Amino acid sequence: MPFLGQDWRSPGWRWVKTEDGWKRCETFSHALQDGNNQLNDISHTVIITGDDENEEVYNTEDCEFAVKKRKKDHFRNNTNSQCFYREKWIYVHKESTKERHGYCTLGEAFNRLDFSSAIQDIRRFNYVVKLLQLIAKSQLTSLSGAAQKNYFSILDKIVQKVMEDQYNPRLIKDLLQDLSSTLCILIRGVGKSVLVGNINIWICRLETILLWQQQLKNLQMNKQVNNGLTLSDLPIHMLNNILYRFSDGWDIITLGQVTPTLYMLSEDRQLWKKLCQYHFAEKQFCRHLIPSEKGHIDWKLMYFALQKYYPIKEQYGDTLHFCRHCSILFWKDTGHPCTASDPNTCLMPVSPQHFIDLFKF
């Protein structure tokens, strides 16, 4: 009878046992060769063993298993996107147990958590970009070859999204700058096994990054023609309320360049004071007091001075979550198989830096 190996390491060939031993079978089916939807309509397959006397026909169950395996192999070999996993969560374990051998790596988590889909969600976009930036600064060499390929695939999608939607190009420019600086340093370490893969591949990736940087540099914002209500038509108190909602000083400066009224509001001392008090402790900005010409504290200059010495608070629309009960990392919308009586009490939001720290051993 035919032998169908279910070992995931199998190359996917089908074999039949003859008097001379096991021989590889050949299938005559255009559906199997093309890998299209006609695979589902196959009811039988003829197996040629090289000897007419030993021809044998698969039953429907064997054929369906072969069809599913071929479809799976076809998807794996032809997809250029992120690896597909049914579960969008990962169990974080740092040591071997009787149930689980080995430990969870950063690259494995990066492949499993569906960042390709996350960048399409405006709530998660900044979170994923910040995570990629942290990986570029210090953890790029800890990624496996598959994870590195996935990293640059996601980065390509991010750049294309910014080019099309013109959303937050400054954030992407910072990411590409950090990544190019890191790669320049690592490429110089040829022969030290600091990067997974051929050096020529990394040189091509560096050239691609430089091309992306040039494209973003030449990016022209489209002027939207709208005869309806605009931002300038809002009352001053509403514009001022919008500015107080921002947590990034550069966003305030950018918005202040739109109209003279917004510029006047963006230069308000009280606005920058609130921003300093939100991001930094009183002891921190008391050490770096910057007086203005009139003798008052220049809170705007203080904000950018303190930013060089201390990290600012990060705000994201949505983040990954970690379940302390199950030790599972997941996107909150997708959920996870929690066994706790009250799962909400076990959840903890995970910042990009915390994500990196979870996989440091």
Tab-separated table of C-alpha atoms in Angstrom:
chain	number	residue	atom	x	y	z
A	1	MET	CA	0.000	0.000	0.000
A	2	PRO	CA	1.205	3.576	-0.506
A	3	PHE	CA	3.098	5.343	2.275
A	4	LEU	CA	2.212	8.939	3.164
A	5	GLY	CA	4.687	10.460	5.591
A	6	GLN	CA	3.092	12.962	7.978
A	7	ASP	CA	6.394	14.184	9.381
A	8	TRP	CA	6.561	17.993	8.944
A	9	ARG	CA	10.178	17.623	7.820
A	10	SER	CA	9.145	15.473	4.851
A	11	PRO	CA	9.670	17.115	1.423
A	12	GLY	CA	6.122	16.127	0.519
A	13	TRP	CA	6.788	13.291	-1.963
A	14	ARG	CA	4.613	10.192	-1.939
A	15	TRP	CA	6.187	6.747	-1.906
A	16	VAL	CA	5.086	3.189	-2.641
A	17	LYS	CA	6.699	-0.018	-1.475
A	18	THR	CA	7.768	-2.499	-4.156
A	19	GLU	CA	9.819	-5.677	-4.195
A	20	ASP	CA	12.925	-3.576	-4.789
A	21	GLY	CA	12.134	-1.218	-1.904
A	22	TRP	CA	10.448	2.157	-1.608
A	23	LYS	CA	10.087	4.170	-4.829
A	24	ARG	CA	8.970	7.751	-5.289
A	25	CYS	CA	5.623	8.169	-7.017
A	26	GLU	CA	4.665	10.614	-9.724
A	27	THR	CA	1.204	12.089	-10.016
A	28	PHE	CA	-0.550	13.063	-13.217
A	29	SER	CA	-2.828	15.914	-12.220
A	30	HIS	CA	-2.717	19.451	-13.571
A	31	ALA	CA	-4.440	20.640	-10.427
A	32	LEU	CA	-1.590	19.434	-8.249
A	33	GLN	CA	0.972	21.056	-10.511
A	34	ASP	CA	-0.771	24.446	-10.610
A	35	GLY	CA	-1.807	24.500	-6.961
A	36	ASN	CA	-5.168	26.090	-7.732
A	37	ASN	CA	-8.636	25.522	-6.398
A	38	GLN	CA	-9.227	22.492	-8.596
A	39	LEU	CA	-7.303	20.506	-5.985
A	40	ASN	CA	-10.491	20.206	-4.014
A	41	ASP	CA	-12.298	18.393	-6.865
A	42	ILE	CA	-9.815	15.532	-7.256
A	43	SER	CA	-11.314	12.213	-6.215
A	44	HIS	CA	-8.515	9.822	-7.149
A	45	THR	CA	-4.892	9.810	-8.286
A	46	VAL	CA	-3.012	7.233	-10.350
A	47	ILE	CA	0.407	6.244	-9.023
A	48	ILE	CA	3.143	5.212	-11.467
A	49	THR	CA	5.865	3.083	-9.954
A	50	GLY	CA	7.843	2.478	-13.115
A	51	ASP	CA	6.467	-1.050	-13.332
A	52	ASP	CA	3.060	-1.518	-15.018
A	53	GLU	CA	2.263	-4.506	-12.870
A	54	ASN	CA	2.383	-2.527	-9.654
A	55	GLU	CA	-0.004	0.311	-10.509
A	56	GLU	CA	-2.187	1.272	-7.586
A	57	VAL	CA	-4.991	3.750	-7.037
A	58	TYR	CA	-5.319	5.920	-3.912
A	59	ASN	CA	-8.614	5.957	-2.157
A	60	THR	CA	-10.407	9.262	-1.560
A	61	GLU	CA	-9.076	9.721	1.986
A	62	ASP	CA	-5.437	9.289	0.938
A	63	CYS	CA	-5.885	11.668	-1.969
A	64	GLU	CA	-7.490	14.359	0.183
A	65	PHE	CA	-4.546	14.199	2.583
A	66	ALA	CA	-2.103	14.537	-0.346
A	67	VAL	CA	-4.074	17.452	-1.787
A	68	LYS	CA	-4.055	19.315	1.531
A	69	LYS	CA	-0.329	18.778	1.915
A	70	ARG	CA	0.372	20.020	-1.606
A	71	LYS	CA	-1.748	23.121	-1.019
A	72	LYS	CA	0.095	23.798	2.228
A	73	ASP	CA	3.480	23.402	0.525
A	74	HIS	CA	2.345	25.605	-2.351
A	75	PHE	CA	1.314	28.362	0.071
A	76	ARG	CA	4.569	28.091	2.032
A	77	ASN	CA	6.774	28.236	-1.049
A	78	ASN	CA	5.001	31.033	-2.903
A	79	THR	CA	4.031	33.516	-0.204
A	80	ASN	CA	6.227	36.563	0.336
A	81	SER	CA	4.301	37.836	3.313
A	82	GLN	CA	4.553	37.052	6.990
A	83	CYS	CA	4.422	33.407	8.055
A	84	PHE	CA	0.838	32.255	8.578
A	85	TYR	CA	-0.275	31.012	11.957
A	86	ARG	CA	-3.810	30.257	13.000
A	87	GLU	CA	-3.227	31.473	16.559
A	88	LYS	CA	-2.230	35.118	16.892
A	89	TRP	CA	-0.674	34.629	20.333
A	90	ILE	CA	2.446	33.006	21.720
A	91	TYR	CA	3.306	31.284	24.981
A	92	VAL	CA	6.353	32.966	26.535
A	93	HIS	CA	8.572	30.394	28.234
A	94	LYS	CA	12.203	30.985	29.139
A	95	GLU	CA	13.311	27.487	30.089
A	96	SER	CA	12.712	23.852	29.177
A	97	THR	CA	9.992	21.907	30.952
A	98	LYS	CA	8.536	18.435	30.601
A	99	GLU	CA	5.775	19.855	28.435
A	100	ARG	CA	7.874	22.269	26.371
A	101	HIS	CA	11.433	21.899	25.192
A	102	GLY	CA	13.620	24.914	24.513
A	103	TYR	CA	12.533	28.482	25.038
A	104	CYS	CA	10.686	31.232	23.195
A	105	THR	CA	12.849	33.609	21.160
A	106	LEU	CA	12.321	37.175	19.996
A	107	GLY	CA	12.306	36.043	16.375
A	108	GLU	CA	9.645	33.410	17.052
A	109	ALA	CA	7.413	35.942	18.784
A	110	PHE	CA	7.955	38.450	15.982
A	111	ASN	CA	6.777	35.879	13.421
A	112	ARG	CA	3.773	34.682	15.396
A	113	LEU	CA	2.093	37.944	16.417
A	114	ASP	CA	0.822	39.079	13.007
A	115	PHE	CA	2.520	42.469	12.725
A	116	SER	CA	1.724	42.570	8.997
A	117	SER	CA	-1.971	42.985	9.798
A	118	ALA	CA	-1.262	45.223	12.797
A	119	ILE	CA	0.269	47.997	10.666
A	120	GLN	CA	-3.036	48.311	8.798
A	121	ASP	CA	-4.713	49.294	12.076
A	122	ILE	CA	-4.184	52.983	12.831
A	123	ARG	CA	-4.259	52.229	16.570
A	124	ARG	CA	-1.314	49.827	16.330
A	125	PHE	CA	0.766	51.485	13.604
A	126	ASN	CA	2.937	53.639	15.878
A	127	TYR	CA	3.379	50.721	18.286
A	128	VAL	CA	4.748	48.418	15.581
A	129	VAL	CA	7.028	51.136	14.156
A	130	LYS	CA	8.476	51.837	17.623
A	131	LEU	CA	9.042	48.105	18.148
A	132	LEU	CA	10.859	47.819	14.814
A	133	GLN	CA	13.002	50.805	15.783
A	134	LEU	CA	14.046	49.215	19.091
A	135	ILE	CA	14.880	45.955	17.309
A	136	ALA	CA	16.950	47.893	14.762
A	137	LYS	CA	18.965	49.576	17.512
A	138	SER	CA	19.962	46.540	19.542
A	139	GLN	CA	18.226	43.251	18.694
A	140	LEU	CA	18.649	42.819	14.939
A	141	THR	CA	21.361	40.188	15.315
A	142	SER	CA	19.213	38.130	17.694
A	143	LEU	CA	16.574	37.498	15.002
A	144	SER	CA	16.625	34.280	13.041
A	145	GLY	CA	16.946	34.304	9.260
A	146	ALA	CA	13.186	33.842	8.814
A	147	ALA	CA	12.439	36.575	11.348
A	148	GLN	CA	14.859	38.972	9.633
A	149	LYS	CA	13.171	38.317	6.304
A	150	ASN	CA	9.810	38.940	7.942
A	151	TYR	CA	11.174	42.125	9.543
A	152	PHE	CA	12.111	43.652	6.181
A	153	SER	CA	8.871	42.462	4.603
A	154	ILE	CA	6.874	44.349	7.252
A	155	LEU	CA	9.163	47.358	6.911
A	156	ASP	CA	8.504	47.414	3.168
A	157	LYS	CA	4.752	47.431	3.812
A	158	ILE	CA	5.148	50.272	6.308
A	159	VAL	CA	7.095	52.423	3.841
A	160	GLN	CA	4.556	51.775	1.080
A	161	LYS	CA	1.701	52.661	3.427
A	162	VAL	CA	3.386	55.944	4.365
A	163	MET	CA	4.014	56.756	0.701
A	164	GLU	CA	0.350	56.122	-0.125
A	165	ASP	CA	-1.389	57.523	2.966
A	166	GLN	CA	1.313	60.063	3.946
A	167	TYR	CA	0.807	59.086	7.572
A	168	ASN	CA	3.507	60.069	10.070
A	169	PRO	CA	6.555	60.080	7.724
A	170	ARG	CA	8.763	61.580	10.464
A	171	LEU	CA	8.418	58.433	12.567
A	172	ILE	CA	9.457	56.218	9.641
A	173	LYS	CA	12.414	58.460	8.806
A	174	ASP	CA	13.726	58.008	12.356
A	175	LEU	CA	13.296	54.237	12.071
A	176	LEU	CA	15.176	54.042	8.755
A	177	GLN	CA	17.948	56.281	10.079
A	178	ASP	CA	18.525	54.040	13.096
A	179	LEU	CA	18.344	50.904	10.949
A	180	SER	CA	20.828	52.184	8.352
A	181	SER	CA	23.257	53.261	11.084
A	182	THR	CA	23.063	49.830	12.711
A	183	LEU	CA	23.557	47.991	9.428
A	184	CYS	CA	26.575	50.121	8.509
A	185	ILE	CA	28.206	49.110	11.793
A	186	LEU	CA	27.268	45.420	11.511
A	187	ILE	CA	28.315	45.064	7.875
A	188	ARG	CA	31.802	46.203	8.824
A	189	GLY	CA	31.986	43.149	11.078
A	190	VAL	CA	32.183	40.706	8.160
A	191	GLY	CA	33.731	37.423	9.268
A	192	LYS	CA	32.574	37.867	12.870
A	193	SER	CA	29.224	36.102	12.316
A	194	VAL	CA	27.261	39.105	13.509
A	195	LEU	CA	24.544	38.773	10.846
A	196	VAL	CA	22.585	35.771	9.616
A	197	GLY	CA	22.845	35.380	5.847
A	198	ASN	CA	25.143	36.303	3.002
A	199	ILE	CA	26.837	39.696	3.236
A	200	ASN	CA	25.618	40.563	-0.277
A	201	ILE	CA	22.007	40.201	0.879
A	202	TRP	CA	22.599	42.716	3.649
A	203	ILE	CA	24.297	45.137	1.276
A	204	CYS	CA	21.230	44.935	-0.979
A	205	ARG	CA	18.989	45.553	2.031
A	206	LEU	CA	21.058	48.577	2.996
A	207	GLU	CA	20.736	49.940	-0.544
A	208	THR	CA	16.974	49.418	-0.320
A	209	ILE	CA	16.876	51.380	2.942
A	210	LEU	CA	18.782	54.250	1.330
A	211	LEU	CA	16.274	54.189	-1.543
A	212	TRP	CA	13.381	54.348	0.924
A	213	GLN	CA	14.999	57.288	2.685
A	214	GLN	CA	15.308	59.139	-0.605
A	215	GLN	CA	11.665	58.421	-1.461
A	216	LEU	CA	10.501	59.755	1.900
A	217	LYS	CA	12.723	62.797	1.510
A	218	ASN	CA	11.060	63.593	-1.811
A	219	LEU	CA	7.570	62.888	-0.484
A	220	GLN	CA	5.154	65.682	-1.328
A	221	MET	CA	2.027	66.080	0.764
A	222	ASN	CA	-1.131	66.156	-1.314
A	223	LYS	CA	-3.239	69.265	-0.935
A	224	GLN	CA	-6.757	68.238	-0.081
A	225	VAL	CA	-9.472	70.281	-1.737
A	226	ASN	CA	-12.398	70.552	0.631
A	227	ASN	CA	-15.058	73.215	0.533
A	228	GLY	CA	-16.494	72.197	3.900
A	229	LEU	CA	-15.485	73.056	7.466
A	230	THR	CA	-11.712	73.103	8.049
A	231	LEU	CA	-9.490	73.182	11.116
A	232	SER	CA	-9.042	76.946	10.780
A	233	ASP	CA	-12.800	77.465	11.128
A	234	LEU	CA	-12.912	76.024	14.644
A	235	PRO	CA	-13.108	78.395	17.635
A	236	ILE	CA	-9.845	79.260	19.377
A	237	HIS	CA	-10.761	77.435	22.572
A	238	MET	CA	-11.334	74.226	20.580
A	239	LEU	CA	-7.995	74.611	18.762
A	240	ASN	CA	-6.293	75.173	22.092
A	241	ASN	CA	-7.976	72.054	23.495
A	242	ILE	CA	-6.660	70.016	20.538
A	243	LEU	CA	-3.096	71.188	21.175
A	244	TYR	CA	-3.348	70.204	24.836
A	245	ARG	CA	-4.233	66.656	23.736
A	246	PHE	CA	-0.865	66.154	22.014
A	247	SER	CA	1.874	64.293	23.854
A	248	ASP	CA	4.662	64.892	21.310
A	249	GLY	CA	6.337	68.292	21.089
A	250	TRP	CA	7.139	67.853	17.391
A	251	ASP	CA	3.438	67.351	16.629
A	252	ILE	CA	2.667	70.648	18.344
A	253	ILE	CA	5.318	72.453	16.301
A	254	THR	CA	4.078	70.880	13.054
A	255	LEU	CA	0.481	71.855	13.719
A	256	GLY	CA	1.613	75.366	14.617
A	257	GLN	CA	2.941	75.811	11.086
A	258	VAL	CA	-0.525	75.468	9.529
A	259	THR	CA	-1.951	78.909	10.342
A	260	PRO	CA	-0.832	82.025	12.250
A	261	THR	CA	-3.496	81.367	14.880
A	262	LEU	CA	-2.229	77.846	15.527
A	263	TYR	CA	1.337	79.156	15.665
A	264	MET	CA	0.362	81.619	18.369
A	265	LEU	CA	-1.361	78.874	20.368
A	266	SER	CA	1.564	76.467	19.921
A	267	GLU	CA	3.967	78.993	21.509
A	268	ASP	CA	1.965	79.219	24.734
A	269	ARG	CA	4.270	78.780	27.768
A	270	GLN	CA	1.557	77.032	29.772
A	271	LEU	CA	1.132	74.433	27.032
A	272	TRP	CA	4.825	73.481	27.105
A	273	LYS	CA	4.885	73.537	30.892
A	274	LYS	CA	2.045	71.002	31.001
A	275	LEU	CA	3.943	68.883	28.472
A	276	CYS	CA	7.095	68.922	30.636
A	277	GLN	CA	5.125	68.041	33.746
A	278	TYR	CA	3.454	65.152	31.955
A	279	HIS	CA	6.642	63.528	30.666
A	280	PHE	CA	9.190	64.361	33.361
A	281	ALA	CA	9.381	64.382	37.138
A	282	GLU	CA	9.798	67.651	38.999
A	283	LYS	CA	13.317	66.694	40.113
A	284	GLN	CA	14.321	66.149	36.488
A	285	PHE	CA	13.303	69.491	35.027
A	286	CYS	CA	14.439	71.387	38.108
A	287	ARG	CA	18.018	70.366	37.214
A	288	HIS	CA	17.756	71.816	33.711
A	289	LEU	CA	16.010	75.155	34.149
A	290	ILE	CA	16.412	77.313	31.038
A	291	PRO	CA	15.482	80.978	31.599
A	292	SER	CA	14.243	83.116	28.721
A	293	GLU	CA	15.317	86.680	27.898
A	294	LYS	CA	12.521	88.043	30.076
A	295	GLY	CA	13.638	85.967	33.052
A	296	HIS	CA	10.854	83.400	32.735
A	297	ILE	CA	11.437	79.686	32.300
A	298	ASP	CA	11.512	78.700	28.628
A	299	TRP	CA	9.429	75.512	28.879
A	300	LYS	CA	9.649	74.785	25.164
A	301	LEU	CA	13.449	74.633	25.182
A	302	MET	CA	13.311	72.715	28.446
A	303	TYR	CA	11.149	70.020	26.880
A	304	PHE	CA	13.631	69.306	24.084
A	305	ALA	CA	16.584	69.551	26.488
A	306	LEU	CA	15.036	67.038	28.893
A	307	GLN	CA	14.166	64.756	25.984
A	308	LYS	CA	17.888	64.232	25.392
A	309	TYR	CA	18.487	63.028	28.951
A	310	TYR	CA	15.292	61.212	29.942
A	311	PRO	CA	12.777	58.982	28.107
A	312	ILE	CA	9.348	60.423	27.481
A	313	LYS	CA	6.082	58.649	28.199
A	314	GLU	CA	4.742	56.676	25.269
A	315	GLN	CA	1.095	56.619	24.239
A	316	TYR	CA	-0.423	54.076	21.860
A	317	GLY	CA	-3.959	53.444	20.711
A	318	ASP	CA	-3.509	49.702	21.184
A	319	THR	CA	-0.703	47.485	22.457
A	320	LEU	CA	0.141	43.845	22.935
A	321	HIS	CA	-1.030	42.366	26.229
A	322	PHE	CA	0.552	39.767	28.493
A	323	CYS	CA	-1.491	37.366	30.603
A	324	ARG	CA	0.280	36.771	33.907
A	325	HIS	CA	-1.831	33.680	34.560
A	326	CYS	CA	-1.149	31.910	31.232
A	327	SER	CA	2.183	33.573	30.305
A	328	ILE	CA	0.741	34.299	26.859
A	329	LEU	CA	1.485	37.372	24.723
A	330	PHE	CA	-1.330	38.449	22.397
A	331	TRP	CA	-3.286	41.277	20.785
A	332	LYS	CA	-6.244	42.080	22.980
A	333	ASP	CA	-8.741	42.015	20.096
A	334	THR	CA	-7.785	38.465	19.093
A	335	GLY	CA	-7.812	37.091	22.643
A	336	HIS	CA	-6.194	33.890	23.909
A	337	PRO	CA	-7.285	30.621	25.575
A	338	CYS	CA	-7.160	31.841	29.186
A	339	THR	CA	-7.932	29.450	32.044
A	340	ALA	CA	-8.261	32.101	34.754
A	341	SER	CA	-11.622	32.647	36.434
A	342	ASP	CA	-11.409	36.391	35.740
A	343	PRO	CA	-9.061	36.927	32.745
A	344	ASN	CA	-9.279	40.741	32.815
A	345	THR	CA	-7.477	40.876	36.163
A	346	CYS	CA	-4.482	39.019	34.700
A	347	LEU	CA	-3.894	41.256	31.674
A	348	MET	CA	-0.971	43.656	31.499
A	349	PRO	CA	-0.262	46.027	28.568
A	350	VAL	CA	3.172	45.525	27.049
A	351	SER	CA	5.187	48.500	25.804
A	352	PRO	CA	7.661	48.035	22.911
A	353	GLN	CA	10.597	48.068	25.337
A	354	HIS	CA	8.851	45.577	27.617
A	355	PHE	CA	8.325	43.335	24.576
A	356	ILE	CA	12.090	43.334	23.959
A	357	ASP	CA	12.825	42.693	27.651
A	358	LEU	CA	10.529	39.646	27.737
A	359	PHE	CA	12.930	37.767	25.459
A	360	LYS	CA	16.234	38.728	27.035
A	361	PHE	CA	17.907	35.794	28.751
